[in-house]
CSV table of C-alpha atoms and ligand atoms in Angstrom, one decimal:
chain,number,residue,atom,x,y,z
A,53,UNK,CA,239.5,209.3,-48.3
A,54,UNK,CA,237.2,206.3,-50.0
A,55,UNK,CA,234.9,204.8,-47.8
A,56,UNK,CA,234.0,201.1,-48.0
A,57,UNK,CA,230.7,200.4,-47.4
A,58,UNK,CA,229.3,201.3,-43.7
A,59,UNK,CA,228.5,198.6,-40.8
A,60,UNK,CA,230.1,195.6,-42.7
A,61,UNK,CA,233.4,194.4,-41.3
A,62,UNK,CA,236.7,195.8,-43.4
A,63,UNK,CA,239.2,192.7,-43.8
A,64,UNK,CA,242.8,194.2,-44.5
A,65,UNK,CA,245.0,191.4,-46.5
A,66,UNK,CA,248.5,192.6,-46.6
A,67,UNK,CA,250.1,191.2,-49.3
A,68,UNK,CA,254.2,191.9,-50.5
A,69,UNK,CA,254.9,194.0,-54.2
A,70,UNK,CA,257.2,190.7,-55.4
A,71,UNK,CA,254.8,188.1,-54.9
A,72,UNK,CA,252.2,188.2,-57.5
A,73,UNK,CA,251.0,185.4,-57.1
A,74,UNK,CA,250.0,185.1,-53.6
A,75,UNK,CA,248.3,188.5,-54.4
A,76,UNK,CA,246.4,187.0,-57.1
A,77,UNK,CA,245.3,184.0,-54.9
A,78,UNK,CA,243.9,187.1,-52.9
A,79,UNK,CA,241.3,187.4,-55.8
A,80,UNK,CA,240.1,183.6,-56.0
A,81,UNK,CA,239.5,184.0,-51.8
A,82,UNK,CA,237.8,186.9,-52.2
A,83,UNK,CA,235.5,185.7,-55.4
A,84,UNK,CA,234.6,182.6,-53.7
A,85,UNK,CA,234.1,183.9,-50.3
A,86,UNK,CA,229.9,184.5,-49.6
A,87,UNK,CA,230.6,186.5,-46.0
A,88,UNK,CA,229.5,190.1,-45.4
A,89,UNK,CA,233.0,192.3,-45.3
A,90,UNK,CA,234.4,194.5,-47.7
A,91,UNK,CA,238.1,194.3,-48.6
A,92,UNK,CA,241.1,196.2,-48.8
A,93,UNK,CA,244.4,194.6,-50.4
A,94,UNK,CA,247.5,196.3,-48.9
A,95,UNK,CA,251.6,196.8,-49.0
A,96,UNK,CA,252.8,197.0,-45.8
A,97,UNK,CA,254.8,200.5,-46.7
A,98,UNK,CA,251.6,202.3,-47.5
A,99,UNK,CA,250.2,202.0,-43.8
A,100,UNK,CA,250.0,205.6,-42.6
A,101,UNK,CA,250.2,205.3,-38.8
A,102,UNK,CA,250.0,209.4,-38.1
A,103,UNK,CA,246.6,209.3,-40.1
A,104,UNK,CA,245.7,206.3,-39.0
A,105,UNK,CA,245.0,205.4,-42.7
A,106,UNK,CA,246.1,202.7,-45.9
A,107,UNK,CA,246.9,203.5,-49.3
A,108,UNK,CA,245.2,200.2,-50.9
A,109,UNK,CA,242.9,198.8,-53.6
A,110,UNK,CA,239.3,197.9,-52.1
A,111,UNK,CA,237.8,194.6,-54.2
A,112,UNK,CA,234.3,195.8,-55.3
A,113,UNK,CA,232.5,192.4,-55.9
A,114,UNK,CA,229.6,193.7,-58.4
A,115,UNK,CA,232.1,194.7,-60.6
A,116,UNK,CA,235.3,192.3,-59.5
A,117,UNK,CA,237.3,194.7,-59.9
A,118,UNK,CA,239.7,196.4,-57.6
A,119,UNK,CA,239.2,199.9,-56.8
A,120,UNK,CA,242.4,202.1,-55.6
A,121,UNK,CA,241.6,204.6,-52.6
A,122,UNK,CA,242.7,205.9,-49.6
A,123,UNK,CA,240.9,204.3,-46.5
A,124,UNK,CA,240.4,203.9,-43.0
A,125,UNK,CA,242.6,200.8,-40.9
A,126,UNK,CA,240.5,197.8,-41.0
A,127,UNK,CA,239.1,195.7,-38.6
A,128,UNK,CA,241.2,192.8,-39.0
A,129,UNK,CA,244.3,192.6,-41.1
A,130,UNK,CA,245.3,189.1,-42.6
A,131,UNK,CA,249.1,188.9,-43.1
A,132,UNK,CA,250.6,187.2,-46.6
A,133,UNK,CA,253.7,188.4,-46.1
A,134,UNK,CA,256.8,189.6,-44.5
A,135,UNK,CA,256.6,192.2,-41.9
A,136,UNK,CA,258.5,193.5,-39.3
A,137,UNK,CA,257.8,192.7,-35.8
A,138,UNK,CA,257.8,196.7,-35.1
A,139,UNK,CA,255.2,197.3,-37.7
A,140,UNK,CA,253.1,194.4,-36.9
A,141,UNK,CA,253.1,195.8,-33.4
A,142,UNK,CA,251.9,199.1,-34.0
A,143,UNK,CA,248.9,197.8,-36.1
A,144,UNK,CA,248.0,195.8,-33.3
A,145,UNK,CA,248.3,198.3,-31.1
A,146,UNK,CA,245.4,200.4,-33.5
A,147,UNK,CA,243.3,197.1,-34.0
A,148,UNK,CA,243.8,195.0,-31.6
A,149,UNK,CA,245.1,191.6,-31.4
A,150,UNK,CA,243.2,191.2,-34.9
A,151,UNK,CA,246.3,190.7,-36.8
A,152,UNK,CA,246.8,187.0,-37.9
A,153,UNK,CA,249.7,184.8,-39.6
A,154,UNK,CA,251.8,187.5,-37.6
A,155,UNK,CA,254.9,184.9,-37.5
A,156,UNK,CA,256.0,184.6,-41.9
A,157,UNK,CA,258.8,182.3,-40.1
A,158,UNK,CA,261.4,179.8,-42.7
A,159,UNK,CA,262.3,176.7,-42.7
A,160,UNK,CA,264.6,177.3,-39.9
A,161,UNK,CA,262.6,179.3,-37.5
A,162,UNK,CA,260.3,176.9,-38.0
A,163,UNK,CA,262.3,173.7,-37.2
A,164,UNK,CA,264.2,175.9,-33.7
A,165,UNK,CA,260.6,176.7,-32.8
A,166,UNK,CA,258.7,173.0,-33.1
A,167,UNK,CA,261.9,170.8,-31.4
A,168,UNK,CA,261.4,172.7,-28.1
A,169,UNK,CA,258.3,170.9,-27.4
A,170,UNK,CA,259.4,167.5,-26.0
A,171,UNK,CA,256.2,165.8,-27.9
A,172,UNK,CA,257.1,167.3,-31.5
A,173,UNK,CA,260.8,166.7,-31.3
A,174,UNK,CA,260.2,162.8,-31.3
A,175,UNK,CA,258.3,164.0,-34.7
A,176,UNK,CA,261.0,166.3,-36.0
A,177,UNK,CA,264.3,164.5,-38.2
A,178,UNK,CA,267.4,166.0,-37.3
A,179,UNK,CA,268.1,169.6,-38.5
A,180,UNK,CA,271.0,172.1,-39.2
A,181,UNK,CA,271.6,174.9,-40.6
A,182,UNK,CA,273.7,174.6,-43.2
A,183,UNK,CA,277.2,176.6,-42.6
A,184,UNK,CA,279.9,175.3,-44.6
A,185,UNK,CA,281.3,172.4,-46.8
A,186,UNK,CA,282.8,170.7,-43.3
A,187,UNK,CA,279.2,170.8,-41.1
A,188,UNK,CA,277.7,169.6,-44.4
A,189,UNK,CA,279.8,166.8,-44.6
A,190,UNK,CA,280.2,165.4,-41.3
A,191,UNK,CA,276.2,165.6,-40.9
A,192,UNK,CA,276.3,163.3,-44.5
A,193,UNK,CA,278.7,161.2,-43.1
A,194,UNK,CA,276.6,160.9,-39.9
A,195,UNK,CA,273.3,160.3,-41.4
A,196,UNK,CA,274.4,159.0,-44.9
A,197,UNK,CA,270.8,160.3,-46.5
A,198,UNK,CA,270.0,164.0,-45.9
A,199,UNK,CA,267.8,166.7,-47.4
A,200,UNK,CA,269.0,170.1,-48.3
A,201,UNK,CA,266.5,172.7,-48.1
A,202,UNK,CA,266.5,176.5,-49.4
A,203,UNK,CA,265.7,177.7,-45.8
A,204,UNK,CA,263.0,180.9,-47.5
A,205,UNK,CA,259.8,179.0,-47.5
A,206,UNK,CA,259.1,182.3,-49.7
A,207,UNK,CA,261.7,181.5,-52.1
A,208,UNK,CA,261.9,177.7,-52.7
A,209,UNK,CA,258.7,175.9,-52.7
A,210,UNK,CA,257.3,172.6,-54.8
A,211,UNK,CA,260.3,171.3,-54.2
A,212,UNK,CA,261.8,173.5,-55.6
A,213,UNK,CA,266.0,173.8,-54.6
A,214,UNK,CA,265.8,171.0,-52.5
A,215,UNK,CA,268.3,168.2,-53.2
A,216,UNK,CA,268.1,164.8,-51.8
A,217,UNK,CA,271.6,163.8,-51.2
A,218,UNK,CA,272.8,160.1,-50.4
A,219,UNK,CA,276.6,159.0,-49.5
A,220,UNK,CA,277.3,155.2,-51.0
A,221,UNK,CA,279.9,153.2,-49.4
A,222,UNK,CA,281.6,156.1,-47.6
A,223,UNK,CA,282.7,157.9,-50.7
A,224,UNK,CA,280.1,157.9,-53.5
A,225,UNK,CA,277.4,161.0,-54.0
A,226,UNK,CA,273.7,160.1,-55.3
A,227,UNK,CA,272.0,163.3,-55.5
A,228,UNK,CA,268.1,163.6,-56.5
A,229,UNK,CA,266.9,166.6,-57.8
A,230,UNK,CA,263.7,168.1,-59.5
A,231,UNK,CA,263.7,169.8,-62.8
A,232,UNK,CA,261.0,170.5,-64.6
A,233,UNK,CA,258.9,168.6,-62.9
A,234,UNK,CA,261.0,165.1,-63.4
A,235,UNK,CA,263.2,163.9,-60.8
A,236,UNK,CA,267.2,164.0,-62.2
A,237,UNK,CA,269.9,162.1,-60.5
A,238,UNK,CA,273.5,163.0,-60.4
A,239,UNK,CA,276.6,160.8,-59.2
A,240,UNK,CA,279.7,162.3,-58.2
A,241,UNK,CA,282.7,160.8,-57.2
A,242,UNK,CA,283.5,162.8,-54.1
A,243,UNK,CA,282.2,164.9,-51.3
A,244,UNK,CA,284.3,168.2,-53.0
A,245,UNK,CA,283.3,167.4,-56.4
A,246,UNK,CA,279.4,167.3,-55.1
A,247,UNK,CA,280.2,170.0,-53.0
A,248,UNK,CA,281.7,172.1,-55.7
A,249,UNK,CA,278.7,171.6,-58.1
A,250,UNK,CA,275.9,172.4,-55.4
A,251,UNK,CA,277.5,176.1,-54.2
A,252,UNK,CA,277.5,176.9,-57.9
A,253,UNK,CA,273.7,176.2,-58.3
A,254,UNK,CA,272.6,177.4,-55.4
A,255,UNK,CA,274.7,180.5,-55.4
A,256,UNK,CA,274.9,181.3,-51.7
A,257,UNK,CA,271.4,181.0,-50.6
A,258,UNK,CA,270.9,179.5,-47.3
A,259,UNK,CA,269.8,176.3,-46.5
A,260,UNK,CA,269.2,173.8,-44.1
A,261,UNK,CA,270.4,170.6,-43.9
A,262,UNK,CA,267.9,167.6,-42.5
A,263,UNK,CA,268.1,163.9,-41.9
A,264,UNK,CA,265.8,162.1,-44.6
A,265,UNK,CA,263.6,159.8,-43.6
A,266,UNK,CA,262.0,156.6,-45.5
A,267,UNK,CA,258.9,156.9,-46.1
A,268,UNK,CA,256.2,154.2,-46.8
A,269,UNK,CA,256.5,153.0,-50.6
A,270,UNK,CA,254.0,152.5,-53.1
A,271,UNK,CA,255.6,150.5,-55.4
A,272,UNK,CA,259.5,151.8,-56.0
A,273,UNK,CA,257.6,155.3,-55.1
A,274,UNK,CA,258.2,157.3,-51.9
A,275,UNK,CA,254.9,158.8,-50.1
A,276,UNK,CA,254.1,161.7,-47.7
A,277,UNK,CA,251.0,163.4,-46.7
A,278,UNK,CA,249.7,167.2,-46.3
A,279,UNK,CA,247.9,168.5,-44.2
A,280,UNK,CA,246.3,172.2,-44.2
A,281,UNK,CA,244.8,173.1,-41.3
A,282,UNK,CA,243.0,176.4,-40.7
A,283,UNK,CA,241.1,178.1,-38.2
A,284,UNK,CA,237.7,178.5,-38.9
A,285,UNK,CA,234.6,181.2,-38.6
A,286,UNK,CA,234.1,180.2,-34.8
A,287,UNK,CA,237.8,180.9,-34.0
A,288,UNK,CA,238.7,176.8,-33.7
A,289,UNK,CA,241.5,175.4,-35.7
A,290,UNK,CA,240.3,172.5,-38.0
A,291,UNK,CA,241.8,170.7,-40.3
A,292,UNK,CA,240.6,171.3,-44.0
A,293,UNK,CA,242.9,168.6,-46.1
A,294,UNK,CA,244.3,165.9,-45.4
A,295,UNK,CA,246.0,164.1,-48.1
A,296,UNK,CA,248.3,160.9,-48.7
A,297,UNK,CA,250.4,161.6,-51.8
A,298,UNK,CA,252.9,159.2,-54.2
A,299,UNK,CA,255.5,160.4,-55.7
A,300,UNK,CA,256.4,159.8,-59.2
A,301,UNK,CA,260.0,158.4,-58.0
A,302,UNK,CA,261.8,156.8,-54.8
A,303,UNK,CA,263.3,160.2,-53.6
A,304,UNK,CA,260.8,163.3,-53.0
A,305,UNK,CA,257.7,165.0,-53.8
A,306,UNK,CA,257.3,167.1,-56.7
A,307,UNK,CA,253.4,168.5,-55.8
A,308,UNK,CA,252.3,169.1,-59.0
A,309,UNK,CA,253.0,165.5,-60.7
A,310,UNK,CA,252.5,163.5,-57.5
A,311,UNK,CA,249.1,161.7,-57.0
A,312,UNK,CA,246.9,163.0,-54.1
A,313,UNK,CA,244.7,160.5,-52.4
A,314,UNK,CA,242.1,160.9,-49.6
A,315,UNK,CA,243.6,159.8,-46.4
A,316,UNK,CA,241.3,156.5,-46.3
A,317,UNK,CA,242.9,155.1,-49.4
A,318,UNK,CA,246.0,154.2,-46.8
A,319,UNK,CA,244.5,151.4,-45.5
A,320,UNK,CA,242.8,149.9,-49.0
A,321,UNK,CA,247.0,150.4,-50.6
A,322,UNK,CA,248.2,148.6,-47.8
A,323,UNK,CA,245.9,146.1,-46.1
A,324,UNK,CA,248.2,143.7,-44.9
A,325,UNK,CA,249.2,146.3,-42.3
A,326,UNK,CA,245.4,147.9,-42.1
A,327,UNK,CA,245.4,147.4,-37.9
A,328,UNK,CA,248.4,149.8,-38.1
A,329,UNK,CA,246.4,152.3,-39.7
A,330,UNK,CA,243.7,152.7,-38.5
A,331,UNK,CA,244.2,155.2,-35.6
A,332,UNK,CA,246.4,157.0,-38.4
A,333,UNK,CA,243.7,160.0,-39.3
A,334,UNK,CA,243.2,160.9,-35.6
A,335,UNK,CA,247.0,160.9,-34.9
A,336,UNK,CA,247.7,163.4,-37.9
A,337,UNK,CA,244.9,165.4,-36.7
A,338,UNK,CA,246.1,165.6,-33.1
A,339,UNK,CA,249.7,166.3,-34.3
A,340,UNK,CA,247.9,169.2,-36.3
A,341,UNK,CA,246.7,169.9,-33.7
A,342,UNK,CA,249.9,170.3,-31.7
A,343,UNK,CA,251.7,172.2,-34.1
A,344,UNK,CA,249.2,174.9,-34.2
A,345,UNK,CA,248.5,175.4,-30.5
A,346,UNK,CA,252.6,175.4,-29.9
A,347,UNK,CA,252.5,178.2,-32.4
A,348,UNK,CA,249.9,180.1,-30.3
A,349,UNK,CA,252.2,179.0,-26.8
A,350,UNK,CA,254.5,180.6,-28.3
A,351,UNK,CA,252.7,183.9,-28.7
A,352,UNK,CA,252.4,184.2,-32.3
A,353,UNK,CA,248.3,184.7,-33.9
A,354,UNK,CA,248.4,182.5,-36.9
A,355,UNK,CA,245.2,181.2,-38.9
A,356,UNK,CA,246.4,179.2,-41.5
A,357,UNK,CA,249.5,176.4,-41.7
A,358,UNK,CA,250.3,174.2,-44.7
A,359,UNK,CA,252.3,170.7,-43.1
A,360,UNK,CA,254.0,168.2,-44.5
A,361,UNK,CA,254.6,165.3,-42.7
A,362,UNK,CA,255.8,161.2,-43.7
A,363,UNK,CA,254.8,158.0,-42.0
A,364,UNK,CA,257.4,155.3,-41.9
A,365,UNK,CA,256.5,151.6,-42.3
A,366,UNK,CA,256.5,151.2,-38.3
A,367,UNK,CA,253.7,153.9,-38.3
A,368,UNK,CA,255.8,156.5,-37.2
A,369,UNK,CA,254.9,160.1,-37.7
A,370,UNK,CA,257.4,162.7,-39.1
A,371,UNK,CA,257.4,166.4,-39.5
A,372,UNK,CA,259.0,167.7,-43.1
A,373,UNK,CA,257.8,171.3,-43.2
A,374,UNK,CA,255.5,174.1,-41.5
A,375,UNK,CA,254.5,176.5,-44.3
A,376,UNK,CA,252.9,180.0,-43.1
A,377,UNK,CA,251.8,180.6,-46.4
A,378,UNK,CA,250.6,177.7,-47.9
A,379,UNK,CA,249.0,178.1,-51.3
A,380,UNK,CA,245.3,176.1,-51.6
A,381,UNK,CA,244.9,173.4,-53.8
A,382,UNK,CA,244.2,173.3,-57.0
A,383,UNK,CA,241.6,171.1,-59.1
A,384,UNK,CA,239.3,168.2,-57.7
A,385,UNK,CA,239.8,168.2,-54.0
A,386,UNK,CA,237.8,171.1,-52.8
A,387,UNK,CA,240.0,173.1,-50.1
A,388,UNK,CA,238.4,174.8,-48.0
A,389,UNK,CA,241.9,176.9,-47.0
A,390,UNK,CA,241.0,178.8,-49.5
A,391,UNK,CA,238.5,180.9,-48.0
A,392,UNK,CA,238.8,179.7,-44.2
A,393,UNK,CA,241.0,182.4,-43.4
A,394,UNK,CA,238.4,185.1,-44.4
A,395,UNK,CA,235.8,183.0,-42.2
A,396,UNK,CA,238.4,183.6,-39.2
A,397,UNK,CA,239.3,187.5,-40.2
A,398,UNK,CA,235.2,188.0,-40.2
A,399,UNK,CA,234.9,186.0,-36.8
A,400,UNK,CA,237.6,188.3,-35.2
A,401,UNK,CA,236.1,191.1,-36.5
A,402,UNK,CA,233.2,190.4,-35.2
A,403,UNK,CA,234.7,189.8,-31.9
A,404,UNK,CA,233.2,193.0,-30.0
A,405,UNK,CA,235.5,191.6,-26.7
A,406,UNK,CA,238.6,193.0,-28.7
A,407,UNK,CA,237.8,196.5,-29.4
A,408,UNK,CA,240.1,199.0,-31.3
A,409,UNK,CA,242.9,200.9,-29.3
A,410,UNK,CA,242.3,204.1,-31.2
A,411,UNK,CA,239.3,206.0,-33.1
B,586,ATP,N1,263.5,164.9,-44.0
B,586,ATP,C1,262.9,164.4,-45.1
B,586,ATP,N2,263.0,163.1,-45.4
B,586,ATP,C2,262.4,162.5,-46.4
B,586,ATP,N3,261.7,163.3,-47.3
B,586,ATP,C3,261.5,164.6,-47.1
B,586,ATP,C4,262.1,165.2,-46.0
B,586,ATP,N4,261.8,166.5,-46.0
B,586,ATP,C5,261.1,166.7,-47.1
B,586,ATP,N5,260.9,165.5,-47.8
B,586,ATP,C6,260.2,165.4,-49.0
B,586,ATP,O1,260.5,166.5,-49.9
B,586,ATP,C7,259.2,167.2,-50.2
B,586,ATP,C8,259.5,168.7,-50.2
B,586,ATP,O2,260.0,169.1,-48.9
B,586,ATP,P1,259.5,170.4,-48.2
B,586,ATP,O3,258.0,170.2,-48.0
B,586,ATP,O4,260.3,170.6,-47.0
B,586,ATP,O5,259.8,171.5,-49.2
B,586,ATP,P2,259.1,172.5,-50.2
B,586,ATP,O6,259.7,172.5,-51.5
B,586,ATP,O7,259.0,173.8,-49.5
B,586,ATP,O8,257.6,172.0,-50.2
B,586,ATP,P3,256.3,172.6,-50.8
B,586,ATP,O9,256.1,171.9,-52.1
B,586,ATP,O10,255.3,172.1,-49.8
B,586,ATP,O11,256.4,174.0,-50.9
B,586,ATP,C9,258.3,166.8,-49.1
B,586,ATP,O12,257.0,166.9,-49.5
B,586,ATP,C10,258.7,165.3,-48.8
B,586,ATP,O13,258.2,164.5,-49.9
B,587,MG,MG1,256.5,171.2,-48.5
C-alpha cells in the first residue's frame, strides 16, 4: 500500500470514469491550489470498505504527475459525481461527516427541493416534469412561453438540449434553440408537428418543462446572472462570482458567446432605473444565501453550487437552475470556485471535533 506523505491532510476527490472532463478540472484545482494536503483522485467502485482502503492515483505536485497506488481512506472526500446514498453513507460512517457535495441532485430534484421553502418558491417559475405530449401542451397552452430542460444537469449543460418554446396566437410554434453556439429558430404549424420533431431529437431523455420568464433586455438581447457560491477555508459559504451576463439573442444564454459583466455594470446599463438597483448585489447574495443553507436544512453537506438566476424589469428575482457541479470559469474573471472547495476539504480536515469512526 502507497503512502502519501505523513502528517499532511489526504483530500479524496471522487470523480466518475465518463466524465473526463470534470476529472481534468481535478488537475487545474490541484495545480493552482498553495494548501498543505496531498491528493488522491478516486472512482467510487474502487473504495475497498473491508480494507478500509482506495484504489486511486495520488497527484505528486513536484513532478505533476499522477501516481497510481493503493492507499489509506482520506480525511475528507470531495464528491464530483454520482454516488449512491448507501455508499456515501458508509464512507461517512469511516470519516465522518467529511464527505461534501453528497446530494449530485438534477434539474428536478433540485426544483421539488427549493419550492418547499415558502421564501424560494416566490423565486422559483413554475415547474413540471415533463410526461407526455398532453401535460406538455396544456402547460404551453397555460403559460404560452416555457423552457424545456434535459432534467441530467450531468448530461445537458451550456444550454445545451434546452429549447425555448413559444405558442403564437393559440396555434403557432416558435421554438429557440442553440446550435453551435448560434441561437436557431424553428416555426411549426402545430403543437403535433412541434411535438413530433422534439421526441425525435431528444430521443426519450427526460426533461422538465418550466415557465419562462422575461428577463431585463440589453438592447433586443435577453440577460441573466450567475452566481457561484462556495464555502470557504473557515467553513462559511461565500460567494465567489457574481456575474450579469447578455445574451447574444432575445431567447437564452449560450455561456460561452454571452458577455459576462461585473455585477456593478447593472446600474451604469440601466440608469434610468439605478434606485431599483441598488440593493440588487445584497439581494442576490442573501438569496445565495438561502439556497445554500436550505440545502444544509435539508441534511445534505454541500460545498460548492453554481446558480443561475434572472431579474425582471420590476426587479424581481428568479431562480433558473442549481448546479452541484458547476464548472469554474474560464479566462479573465478570476474564480475563486476553482480552488475554494480544496480550502473547505482542508478546513474539515482539519476539523479535530469530527474524528474518524474507524482506525
Ligand atoms: N425559466 C426560464 N425563463 C427564462 N430563461 C431561462 C429560464 N430557465 C433558463 N433560462 C435561460 O436559459 C439558460 C440555460 O438554462 P439552465 O441554466 O437551466 O440550463 P443549462 O444548460 O444547464 O445551463 P448551464 O449553462 O449553466 O449548464 C439560463 O442561463 C437562462 O439564460
Ligand atoms: Mg445554467
Amino acid at each position: 500500500m502507497n503512502n502519501t506523505s505523513v502528517n499532511k491532510p489526504v483530500i479524496g476527490i471522487c470523480v466518475s470514469k465518463k466524465k473526463r472532463l470534470m476529472s481534468e478540472l481535478v488537475e487545474r484545482r490541484i495545480k493552482r491550489f498553495h494548501g498543505n494536503a496531498s491528493f488522491i483522485k478516486f472512482h467510487v467502485e474502487d473504495l475497498d470498505f473491508k480494507n478500509f482502503q482506495v484504489k486511486g492515483e495520488c497527484f505528486e505536485k513536484k513532478t505533476r504527475n499522477w501516481i497510481e497506488g493503493i492507499f489509506s481512506f482520506p480525511d475528507v472526500v470531495y464528491v464530483q459525481c454520482h454516488i449512491e446514498k448507501e455508499i456515501l453513507e458508509q464512507i461517512e460512517q469511516i470519516i465522518g461527516r467529511k464527505v461534501f457535495n453528497n446530494f449530485i441532485f438534477d434539474k428536478w430534484q433540485a426544483s421539488d427541493l427549493l419550492t418547499k421553502d415558502d421564501f424560494l418558491q416566490r423565486s422559483l417559475p413554475d415547474t413540471q416534469q415533463l410526461k407526455n405530449e398532453t401535460n406538455l401542451q396544456q402547460f404551453l397552452n397555460n403559460y404560452q412561453d416555457i423552457i424545456l430542460k434535459p432534467i441530467d444537469v450531468t448530461k445537458g449543460h451550456s444550454s445545451r438540449g434546452i429549447f425555448r418554446v413559444k405558442l403564437q396566437n393559440n396555434e403557432k410554434i416558435v421554438v429557440f434553440f442553440a446550435k453551435r453556439q448560434e441561437m436557431k429558430v424553428k416555426d411549426f404549424l402545430s403543437f403535433d408537428d412541434f411535438f413530433e420533431w422534439f421526441s425525435v431529437k431528444t430521443s426519450g431523455k427526460d426533461y422538465i418543462i418550466q415557465q419562462s420568464i422575461q428577463t431585463m433586455t440589453w438592447g433586443e438581447n435577453t440577460t441573466d446572472i450567475r452566481l457561484n457560491m462556495n464555502k470557504n477555508g473557515q467553513g462559511k459559504w461565500e460567494v465567489s462570482v457574481l456575474l450579469f451576463r447578455v445574451a447574444t439573442n432575445g431567447s437564452h444564454m449560450i455561456p460561452k458567446v454571452a458577455t459576462a459583466l461585473t455585477i456593478n455594470n447593472l446600474i451604469k446599463m440601466y440608469p434610468e432605473d439605478s434606485k431599483k438597483w441598488q440593493d440588487i448585489e445584497k439581494d442576490i447574495t442573501t438569496l445565495g444565501h438561502i439556497i445554500c443553507q436550505d440545502f444544509e436544512y435539508h441534511g445534505y453537506h454541500m460545498g460548492n453550487l453554481g446558480i443561475d438566476l434572472g431579474l425582471d424589469d420590476n426587479g424581481h428575482l428568479w431562480i433558473f437552475e442549481v448546479n452541484p457541479l458547476p464548472f469554474p470559469l474560464d479566462g479573465t474573471v478570476n474564480d475563486e470556485s476553482l480552488t475554494k472547495p480544496l480550502e473547505y476539504a482542508l478546513y474539515l480536515a482539519s476539523n479535530k471535533n469530527k474524528k474518524r469512526l474507524f482506525f
